[in-house]
């Protein structure tokens, strides 16, 4: 946990029978100032956050909870590799939940958050994907039906998310000839 947002260097030092050595990587850590949402609030939460040239609005309806719950919204580095057929829009975020000073990594919200993103007008409709250790999966909310809004996405539970845009489908290659074609030669 960093006391202030900014870039931080990391130094690794090792000491053993062979001596000592150290390696420093400058500006390896980028610490962002997160947005905190306290649940339950008894009223909807609507917070706006600017990062990486985008305007992010985090919207949550009132939600019941077992005791005070704090939701942290943090910019995050998009994970690789990209899903097949998609390209990264270089924007990721992380919703983390803390309850009684404990991180709840698999916390599911009783009602989905809405993440609304402004500043992506030059690209096509991106697809929001949920990050998991075994790969990207499309984020789906069972409590949301027929939710369609340009560049706004329902989020059902805590975790890492990123935006991807579907690549344009390349034209199919020409079909190879199934058998040779012989052209007759006529002597003149």
PDB file of C-alpha atoms in Angstrom:
ATOM      1  CA  UNK A   1       0.000   0.000   0.000  1.00  0.00           C
ATOM      2  CA  UNK A   2       1.453   3.341  -1.059  1.00  0.00           C
ATOM      3  CA  UNK A   3       0.785   6.549   0.846  1.00  0.00           C
ATOM      4  CA  UNK A   4       0.433   8.675  -2.294  1.00  0.00           C
ATOM      5  CA  UNK A   5      -0.186   8.083  -6.002  1.00  0.00           C
ATOM      6  CA  UNK A   6       2.835   8.216  -8.308  1.00  0.00           C
ATOM      7  CA  UNK A   7       5.661   6.155  -9.761  1.00  0.00           C
ATOM      8  CA  UNK A   8       7.787   4.016  -7.468  1.00  0.00           C
ATOM      9  CA  UNK A   9      11.058   2.198  -8.074  1.00  0.00           C
ATOM     10  CA  UNK A  10      11.703  -1.345  -6.854  1.00  0.00           C
ATOM     11  CA  UNK A  11      15.037  -2.656  -5.572  1.00  0.00           C
ATOM     12  CA  UNK A  12      15.802  -6.324  -4.982  1.00  0.00           C
ATOM     13  CA  UNK A  13      18.843  -7.084  -2.833  1.00  0.00           C
ATOM     14  CA  UNK A  14      20.266 -10.565  -2.277  1.00  0.00           C
ATOM     15  CA  UNK A  15      23.022 -11.718   0.060  1.00  0.00           C
ATOM     16  CA  UNK A  16      24.543 -15.181   0.260  1.00  0.00           C
ATOM     17  CA  UNK A  17      27.751 -17.137   0.440  1.00  0.00           C
ATOM     18  CA  UNK A  18      28.805 -15.739  -2.926  1.00  0.00           C
ATOM     19  CA  UNK A  19      28.445 -12.112  -1.842  1.00  0.00           C
ATOM     20  CA  UNK A  20      25.797  -9.455  -2.286  1.00  0.00           C
ATOM     21  CA  UNK A  21      24.094  -7.835  -5.257  1.00  0.00           C
ATOM     22  CA  UNK A  22      21.124  -5.640  -5.985  1.00  0.00           C
ATOM     23  CA  UNK A  23      19.019  -4.619  -8.959  1.00  0.00           C
ATOM     24  CA  UNK A  24      16.809  -1.540  -9.213  1.00  0.00           C
ATOM     25  CA  UNK A  25      13.994  -1.041 -11.713  1.00  0.00           C
ATOM     26  CA  UNK A  26      12.999   2.609 -11.980  1.00  0.00           C
ATOM     27  CA  UNK A  27       9.307   3.547 -12.102  1.00  0.00           C
ATOM     28  CA  UNK A  28       8.259  -0.098 -12.051  1.00  0.00           C
ATOM     29  CA  UNK A  29       5.168   0.547  -9.914  1.00  0.00           C
ATOM     30  CA  UNK A  30       2.444   3.009 -10.886  1.00  0.00           C
ATOM     31  CA  UNK A  31       0.247   3.696  -7.858  1.00  0.00           C
ATOM     32  CA  UNK A  32      -3.142   5.224  -8.590  1.00  0.00           C
ATOM     33  CA  UNK A  33      -5.573   6.938  -6.299  1.00  0.00           C
ATOM     34  CA  UNK A  34      -8.605   4.707  -6.110  1.00  0.00           C
ATOM     35  CA  UNK A  35     -12.254   5.606  -5.679  1.00  0.00           C
ATOM     36  CA  UNK A  36     -13.873   4.246  -2.539  1.00  0.00           C
ATOM     37  CA  UNK A  37     -17.520   3.210  -2.352  1.00  0.00           C
ATOM     38  CA  UNK A  38     -18.983   2.258   1.010  1.00  0.00           C
ATOM     39  CA  UNK A  39     -21.814  -0.300   0.998  1.00  0.00           C
ATOM     40  CA  UNK A  40     -24.528  -0.374   2.075  1.00  0.00           C
ATOM     41  CA  UNK A  41     -25.235   3.311   1.595  1.00  0.00           C
ATOM     42  CA  UNK A  42     -29.034   3.408   1.565  1.00  0.00           C
ATOM     43  CA  UNK A  43     -28.843   5.382  -1.678  1.00  0.00           C
ATOM     44  CA  UNK A  44     -27.268   5.026  -5.097  1.00  0.00           C
ATOM     45  CA  UNK A  45     -23.578   5.853  -5.483  1.00  0.00           C
ATOM     46  CA  UNK A  46     -22.482   7.830  -8.531  1.00  0.00           C
ATOM     47  CA  UNK A  47     -18.756   8.655  -8.742  1.00  0.00           C
ATOM     48  CA  UNK A  48     -16.766  10.046 -11.656  1.00  0.00           C
ATOM     49  CA  UNK A  49     -13.073   9.335 -12.051  1.00  0.00           C
ATOM     50  CA  UNK A  50     -10.651  10.547 -14.769  1.00  0.00           C
ATOM     51  CA  UNK A  51      -7.749   8.340 -15.763  1.00  0.00           C
ATOM     52  CA  UNK A  52      -5.671   7.715 -18.882  1.00  0.00           C
ATOM     53  CA  UNK A  53      -7.630  10.221 -20.935  1.00  0.00           C
ATOM     54  CA  UNK A  54     -10.932   8.527 -20.134  1.00  0.00           C
ATOM     55  CA  UNK A  55     -13.788   9.563 -17.875  1.00  0.00           C
ATOM     56  CA  UNK A  56     -15.077   6.687 -15.787  1.00  0.00           C
ATOM     57  CA  UNK A  57     -18.409   6.830 -13.978  1.00  0.00           C
ATOM     58  CA  UNK A  58     -19.040   4.184 -11.355  1.00  0.00           C
ATOM     59  CA  UNK A  59     -22.720   3.699 -10.525  1.00  0.00           C
ATOM     60  CA  UNK A  60     -24.058   1.413  -7.821  1.00  0.00           C
ATOM     61  CA  UNK A  61     -27.616   0.982  -6.578  1.00  0.00           C
ATOM     62  CA  UNK A  62     -28.187   0.560  -2.815  1.00  0.00           C
ATOM     63  CA  UNK A  63     -27.102  -2.879  -1.725  1.00  0.00           C
ATOM     64  CA  UNK A  64     -27.609  -4.896   1.440  1.00  0.00           C
ATOM     65  CA  UNK A  65     -24.436  -6.269   2.999  1.00  0.00           C
ATOM     66  CA  UNK A  66     -23.328  -8.183   6.066  1.00  0.00           C
ATOM     67  CA  UNK A  67     -21.642  -5.303   7.822  1.00  0.00           C
ATOM     68  CA  UNK A  68     -19.667  -2.405   6.325  1.00  0.00           C
ATOM     69  CA  UNK A  69     -18.138  -3.180   2.955  1.00  0.00           C
ATOM     70  CA  UNK A  70     -15.722  -0.910   1.082  1.00  0.00           C
ATOM     71  CA  UNK A  71     -15.371  -1.234  -2.686  1.00  0.00           C
ATOM     72  CA  UNK A  72     -12.189   0.106  -4.284  1.00  0.00           C
ATOM     73  CA  UNK A  73     -12.147   1.046  -7.966  1.00  0.00           C
ATOM     74  CA  UNK A  74      -8.570   1.163  -9.279  1.00  0.00           C
ATOM     75  CA  UNK A  75      -7.002   1.504 -12.727  1.00  0.00           C
ATOM     76  CA  UNK A  76      -5.213  -1.682 -13.657  1.00  0.00           C
ATOM     77  CA  UNK A  77      -2.820  -2.861 -16.344  1.00  0.00           C
ATOM     78  CA  UNK A  78      -4.610  -4.916 -19.003  1.00  0.00           C
ATOM     79  CA  UNK A  79      -3.538  -8.547 -18.931  1.00  0.00           C
ATOM     80  CA  UNK A  80      -2.068 -10.452 -21.855  1.00  0.00           C
ATOM     81  CA  UNK A  81      -2.375 -12.337 -24.094  1.00  0.00           C
ATOM     82  CA  UNK A  82      -5.355 -10.820 -25.830  1.00  0.00           C
ATOM     83  CA  UNK A  83      -8.411 -13.014 -26.377  1.00  0.00           C
ATOM     84  CA  UNK A  84      -8.547 -14.618 -29.799  1.00  0.00           C
ATOM     85  CA  UNK A  85     -10.167 -12.238 -32.276  1.00  0.00           C
ATOM     86  CA  UNK A  86      -9.819  -9.129 -30.088  1.00  0.00           C
ATOM     87  CA  UNK A  87      -7.312  -6.352 -29.564  1.00  0.00           C
ATOM     88  CA  UNK A  88      -6.640  -4.575 -26.311  1.00  0.00           C
ATOM     89  CA  UNK A  89      -7.808  -0.991 -25.790  1.00  0.00           C
ATOM     90  CA  UNK A  90      -5.083  -0.584 -23.123  1.00  0.00           C
ATOM     91  CA  UNK A  91      -7.555   0.054 -20.361  1.00  0.00           C
ATOM     92  CA  UNK A  92      -8.163  -2.170 -17.392  1.00  0.00           C
ATOM     93  CA  UNK A  93      -9.556  -1.710 -13.926  1.00  0.00           C
ATOM     94  CA  UNK A  94      -9.910  -3.605 -10.694  1.00  0.00           C
ATOM     95  CA  UNK A  95     -12.831  -3.720  -8.293  1.00  0.00           C
ATOM     96  CA  UNK A  96     -11.647  -4.916  -4.876  1.00  0.00           C
ATOM     97  CA  UNK A  97     -13.765  -5.425  -1.773  1.00  0.00           C
ATOM     98  CA  UNK A  98     -12.615  -5.014   1.832  1.00  0.00           C
ATOM     99  CA  UNK A  99     -14.672  -6.086   4.828  1.00  0.00           C
ATOM    100  CA  UNK A 100     -13.376  -5.970   8.412  1.00  0.00           C
ATOM    101  CA  UNK A 101      -9.838  -5.356   7.042  1.00  0.00           C
ATOM    102  CA  UNK A 102     -10.045  -8.521   4.943  1.00  0.00           C
ATOM    103  CA  UNK A 103      -9.838  -8.649   1.159  1.00  0.00           C
ATOM    104  CA  UNK A 104     -12.802 -10.518  -0.330  1.00  0.00           C
ATOM    105  CA  UNK A 105     -11.564 -11.650  -3.710  1.00  0.00           C
ATOM    106  CA  UNK A 106     -14.678 -13.548  -4.806  1.00  0.00           C
ATOM    107  CA  UNK A 107     -17.236 -11.061  -3.524  1.00  0.00           C
ATOM    108  CA  UNK A 108     -20.435 -10.898  -5.588  1.00  0.00           C
ATOM    109  CA  UNK A 109     -22.625  -7.798  -5.467  1.00  0.00           C
ATOM    110  CA  UNK A 110     -26.320  -8.241  -4.763  1.00  0.00           C
ATOM    111  CA  UNK A 111     -26.971  -5.758  -7.568  1.00  0.00           C
ATOM    112  CA  UNK A 112     -24.500  -5.076 -10.372  1.00  0.00           C
ATOM    113  CA  UNK A 113     -22.380  -1.962 -10.593  1.00  0.00           C
ATOM    114  CA  UNK A 114     -22.451  -0.042 -13.857  1.00  0.00           C
ATOM    115  CA  UNK A 115     -19.162   1.176 -15.319  1.00  0.00           C
ATOM    116  CA  UNK A 116     -19.744   3.955 -17.860  1.00  0.00           C
ATOM    117  CA  UNK A 117     -16.744   5.024 -19.952  1.00  0.00           C
ATOM    118  CA  UNK A 118     -16.428   8.256 -21.941  1.00  0.00           C
ATOM    119  CA  UNK A 119     -13.560   8.975 -24.316  1.00  0.00           C
ATOM    120  CA  UNK A 120     -13.704   5.903 -26.548  1.00  0.00           C
ATOM    121  CA  UNK A 121     -15.764   7.486 -29.303  1.00  0.00           C
ATOM    122  CA  UNK A 122     -13.179   6.704 -31.973  1.00  0.00           C
ATOM    123  CA  UNK A 123     -13.440   2.940 -31.575  1.00  0.00           C
ATOM    124  CA  UNK A 124     -16.177   0.438 -32.128  1.00  0.00           C
ATOM    125  CA  UNK A 125     -18.189  -1.158 -29.361  1.00  0.00           C
ATOM    126  CA  UNK A 126     -15.684  -2.855 -27.049  1.00  0.00           C
ATOM    127  CA  UNK A 127     -16.434  -6.043 -25.218  1.00  0.00           C
ATOM    128  CA  UNK A 128     -15.841  -6.119 -21.494  1.00  0.00           C
ATOM    129  CA  UNK A 129     -14.041  -9.236 -20.359  1.00  0.00           C
ATOM    130  CA  UNK A 130     -13.517 -10.600 -16.878  1.00  0.00           C
ATOM    131  CA  UNK A 131      -9.997 -11.563 -15.939  1.00  0.00           C
ATOM    132  CA  UNK A 132      -9.391 -14.957 -14.413  1.00  0.00           C
ATOM    133  CA  UNK A 133      -6.187 -16.913 -13.898  1.00  0.00           C
ATOM    134  CA  UNK A 134      -6.979 -19.366 -16.673  1.00  0.00           C
ATOM    135  CA  UNK A 135      -7.802 -16.664 -19.208  1.00  0.00           C
ATOM    136  CA  UNK A 136     -10.324 -14.078 -20.279  1.00  0.00           C
ATOM    137  CA  UNK A 137     -14.018 -14.773 -20.067  1.00  0.00           C
ATOM    138  CA  UNK A 138     -16.929 -12.578 -21.029  1.00  0.00           C
ATOM    139  CA  UNK A 139     -18.411 -10.826 -18.019  1.00  0.00           C
ATOM    140  CA  UNK A 140     -22.048 -11.801 -17.598  1.00  0.00           C
ATOM    141  CA  UNK A 141     -24.458 -10.664 -14.907  1.00  0.00           C
ATOM    142  CA  UNK A 142     -27.294 -13.065 -14.077  1.00  0.00           C
ATOM    143  CA  UNK A 143     -29.295 -10.229 -12.470  1.00  0.00           C
ATOM    144  CA  UNK A 144     -29.208  -8.079 -15.615  1.00  0.00           C
ATOM    145  CA  UNK A 145     -31.338  -8.838 -18.642  1.00  0.00           C
ATOM    146  CA  UNK A 146     -31.082  -7.120 -22.028  1.00  0.00           C
ATOM    147  CA  UNK A 147     -28.690  -4.446 -20.739  1.00  0.00           C
ATOM    148  CA  UNK A 148     -27.506  -2.465 -23.742  1.00  0.00           C
ATOM    149  CA  UNK A 149     -25.866   0.915 -23.475  1.00  0.00           C
ATOM    150  CA  UNK A 150     -22.957   2.233 -25.521  1.00  0.00           C
ATOM    151  CA  UNK A 151     -19.718   1.923 -23.571  1.00  0.00           C
ATOM    152  CA  UNK A 152     -21.417   1.056 -20.288  1.00  0.00           C
ATOM    153  CA  UNK A 153     -21.057  -2.330 -18.680  1.00  0.00           C
ATOM    154  CA  UNK A 154     -22.630  -4.158 -15.725  1.00  0.00           C
ATOM    155  CA  UNK A 155     -20.142  -5.595 -13.219  1.00  0.00           C
ATOM    156  CA  UNK A 156     -21.336  -8.409 -10.961  1.00  0.00           C
ATOM    157  CA  UNK A 157     -18.420  -9.110  -8.657  1.00  0.00           C
ATOM    158  CA  UNK A 158     -14.962  -8.066  -7.583  1.00  0.00           C
ATOM    159  CA  UNK A 159     -12.029  -8.811  -9.869  1.00  0.00           C
ATOM    160  CA  UNK A 160      -9.849  -7.603 -12.722  1.00  0.00           C
ATOM    161  CA  UNK A 161     -11.486  -6.319 -15.896  1.00  0.00           C
ATOM    162  CA  UNK A 162     -10.253  -4.956 -19.201  1.00  0.00           C
ATOM    163  CA  UNK A 163     -11.683  -3.592 -22.438  1.00  0.00           C
ATOM    164  CA  UNK A 164     -11.113  -5.266 -25.773  1.00  0.00           C
ATOM    165  CA  UNK A 165     -12.302  -4.400 -29.256  1.00  0.00           C
ATOM    166  CA  UNK A 166     -13.286  -7.025 -31.759  1.00  0.00           C
ATOM    167  CA  UNK A 167     -10.864  -7.156 -34.673  1.00  0.00           C
ATOM    168  CA  UNK A 168     -12.165  -6.706 -38.182  1.00  0.00           C
ATOM    169  CA  UNK A 169     -12.599 -10.087 -39.823  1.00  0.00           C
ATOM    170  CA  UNK A 170     -10.035 -10.596 -42.579  1.00  0.00           C
ATOM    171  CA  UNK A 171     -11.312 -11.623 -45.984  1.00  0.00           C
ATOM    172  CA  UNK A 172     -11.210 -15.406 -46.389  1.00  0.00           C
ATOM    173  CA  UNK A 173      -8.314 -16.725 -48.472  1.00  0.00           C
ATOM    174  CA  UNK A 174      -9.132 -17.929 -51.986  1.00  0.00           C
ATOM    175  CA  UNK A 175     -10.154 -21.539 -52.091  1.00  0.00           C
ATOM    176  CA  UNK A 176      -7.438 -23.793 -53.525  1.00  0.00           C
ATOM    177  CA  UNK A 177      -8.214 -25.717 -56.679  1.00  0.00           C
ATOM    178  CA  UNK A 178      -9.326 -29.219 -55.878  1.00  0.00           C
ATOM    179  CA  UNK A 179      -7.647 -30.725 -58.965  1.00  0.00           C
ATOM    180  CA  UNK A 180      -5.179 -29.517 -61.631  1.00  0.00           C
ATOM    181  CA  UNK A 181      -6.525 -27.609 -64.610  1.00  0.00           C
ATOM    182  CA  UNK A 182      -4.897 -28.365 -67.972  1.00  0.00           C
ATOM    183  CA  UNK A 183      -4.963 -25.798 -70.757  1.00  0.00           C
ATOM    184  CA  UNK A 184      -4.672 -27.177 -74.322  1.00  0.00           C
ATOM    185  CA  UNK A 185      -1.826 -25.912 -76.500  1.00  0.00           C
ATOM    186  CA  UNK A 186      -2.590 -25.513 -80.205  1.00  0.00           C
ATOM    187  CA  UNK A 187       0.316 -25.351 -82.697  1.00  0.00           C
ATOM    188  CA  UNK A 188      -0.155 -22.774 -85.403  1.00  0.00           C
TER     189      UNK A 188
END
